[in-house]
């Protein structure tokens, strides 16, 4: 029997449910049967309920099995050795699984498919084609492509990436920087981690293109220390890119220099805020800086700096490769392209779902996600991390679009959706939002530092039934003070989860239930 190439994800989500042990059992079974195997630790495809999802490359394409428990691994290997043969966990061609088949993967095109540590595999799957195109253009034309694509920052604020790059490009300085925000602090989000673990070269390529476009020669990737697998894969990928001349003094033999370093964050939510992140990168305590000056003018070490989220940067190569018009063609309104959406919490099919903007919340939660894992009715979903609003099913027709979400008093943020069933207590969730803000506040401004603690106290009084009308009015007043008086979005957006809980679920705060148009 000739050898097999077997894929066992080394992604943290798969490792958390036993992928390392599954890989070890398969390696041992192969050794015993003297079968040559090449076990690739790929990234996850993002079908998390099927992890560990083991795949084998056959002449007919990849065949998947999952979820493979350690106890099943030996039998699954026997099926694999029968060239992708029968087993009760056999899923067939992974691309045909409806959750994957209905996606439009542009940013995640290679994730789960390639060997994340192999530059050759990256190139074999259209890697570095975007850089090749960028090198054939002027720097200004690269910035223009990104602007024309309509790409908006995927870190949360949705700021147009092209405008940010143009500001840095137009600012004269001897040294400029590209900083990648890989702090990924939002609850229910894991897309940055998946890219770094499953397709790290796409981030390296995106940052290199950014450097060339704005005239920066040095980049930093700021990763949370809770992501050791991502750090390991990225470190290997950066070394491979450097060795191949894709990073360094002459990128791909061009006159451009660009190199990268990884820096670890120590785990403060506020260090995901771009100016606090820059302080942290400079070795200081992460405190939010007042703006202006913008980081684009005076950022890292006082130099012009592009700071972008992992997904924003990882989307740049496909834009350069396929062209701005191709990317801009997807989406709705001013939300162009695709969004990697993360389905989490109490949901039947959790995972990564990349699709064009415009899909509704209901399609995502009830359709793609299959409703709750508990089988109980969905009561609320929080979109956009801990600062995002809670939506009731009555608002499930809201499309995934920055402006539509803002109109519904919510935010898309980093695209995380956390689902709750009808056992959730929304007054407790509102309390949690204030408590989280109090714990994570950098302490620089009063509405956030003091307001969050007062907020917990007021909600406690409401929960205890003490003078509810007066305390509810006080809570609304406090939320307005935080919203309009805070220096950054930590204090400024905490009112979103609190006020949405109060507005849509008043019965949990001891008030009469709200009459929903749909009911
Ligand atoms: C409290 C707070 C936490 C944030 N955390 C993150 C984060 O973990 N990752 C991220 O990319 N952006 C985060 N942001 C947004 C960044 O400040 C910034 O908008 C982003 O890095 C810009 O990149 P983009 O334009 O590509 O989105 C956070 C913002 C705030 C206010
Ligand atoms: S809102 Fe909170 S986190 Fe932001 S600057 Fe003020 S105190 Fe710091």
PDB file of N, CA and C in Angstrom, residues 34-35 47 52 67 106 116 287 302 349 356 380 432 511:
ATOM      1  N   UNK A  34       2.636  -0.678   9.264  1.00  0.00           N
ATOM      2  CA  UNK A  34       3.679  -0.312   8.293  1.00  0.00           C
ATOM      3  C   UNK A  34       3.103   0.435   7.086  1.00  0.00           C
ATOM      4  N   UNK A  35       2.165   1.323   7.372  1.00  0.00           N
ATOM      5  CA  UNK A  35       1.586   2.153   6.318  1.00  0.00           C
ATOM      6  C   UNK A  35       2.269   3.512   6.372  1.00  0.00           C
ATOM      7  N   UNK A  47     -16.006  23.983  11.007  1.00  0.00           N
ATOM      8  CA  UNK A  47     -17.236  23.248  11.317  1.00  0.00           C
ATOM      9  C   UNK A  47     -17.018  22.638  12.703  1.00  0.00           C
ATOM     10  N   UNK A  52     -12.706  16.769  16.414  1.00  0.00           N
ATOM     11  CA  UNK A  52     -11.670  16.766  15.388  1.00  0.00           C
ATOM     12  C   UNK A  52     -12.181  16.142  14.087  1.00  0.00           C
ATOM     13  N   UNK A  67     -17.256  13.838  14.131  1.00  0.00           N
ATOM     14  CA  UNK A  67     -16.137  14.174  15.010  1.00  0.00           C
ATOM     15  C   UNK A  67     -15.449  12.894  15.483  1.00  0.00           C
ATOM     16  N   UNK A 106     -13.570  33.965   0.760  1.00  0.00           N
ATOM     17  CA  UNK A 106     -12.518  34.748   0.104  1.00  0.00           C
ATOM     18  C   UNK A 106     -11.348  34.885   1.072  1.00  0.00           C
ATOM     19  N   UNK A 116      -0.457  24.746   7.102  1.00  0.00           N
ATOM     20  CA  UNK A 116      -0.170  26.146   7.456  1.00  0.00           C
ATOM     21  C   UNK A 116       1.316  26.464   7.613  1.00  0.00           C
ATOM     22  N   UNK A 287      -2.958  51.998  28.140  1.00  0.00           N
ATOM     23  CA  UNK A 287      -3.932  53.051  28.452  1.00  0.00           C
ATOM     24  C   UNK A 287      -4.371  53.676  27.134  1.00  0.00           C
ATOM     25  N   UNK A 302       5.538  57.145  18.047  1.00  0.00           N
ATOM     26  CA  UNK A 302       5.308  58.474  17.486  1.00  0.00           C
ATOM     27  C   UNK A 302       5.393  58.542  15.968  1.00  0.00           C
ATOM     28  N   UNK A 349     -24.939  24.324  15.440  1.00  0.00           N
ATOM     29  CA  UNK A 349     -23.788  24.211  14.531  1.00  0.00           C
ATOM     30  C   UNK A 349     -22.861  25.405  14.716  1.00  0.00           C
ATOM     31  N   UNK A 356     -21.177  36.789   1.969  1.00  0.00           N
ATOM     32  CA  UNK A 356     -21.321  38.198   1.574  1.00  0.00           C
ATOM     33  C   UNK A 356     -22.209  38.919   2.583  1.00  0.00           C
ATOM     34  N   UNK A 380     -32.322  35.291  22.739  1.00  0.00           N
ATOM     35  CA  UNK A 380     -31.529  36.486  22.450  1.00  0.00           C
ATOM     36  C   UNK A 380     -30.219  36.085  21.789  1.00  0.00           C
ATOM     37  N   UNK A 432     -23.773  41.854  33.871  1.00  0.00           N
ATOM     38  CA  UNK A 432     -22.459  41.346  33.457  1.00  0.00           C
ATOM     39  C   UNK A 432     -21.733  42.362  32.566  1.00  0.00           C
ATOM     40  N   UNK A 511     -40.466  44.827  34.697  1.00  0.00           N
ATOM     41  CA  UNK A 511     -41.439  45.681  34.021  1.00  0.00           C
ATOM     42  C   UNK A 511     -42.363  44.809  33.168  1.00  0.00           C
TER      43      UNK A 511
END
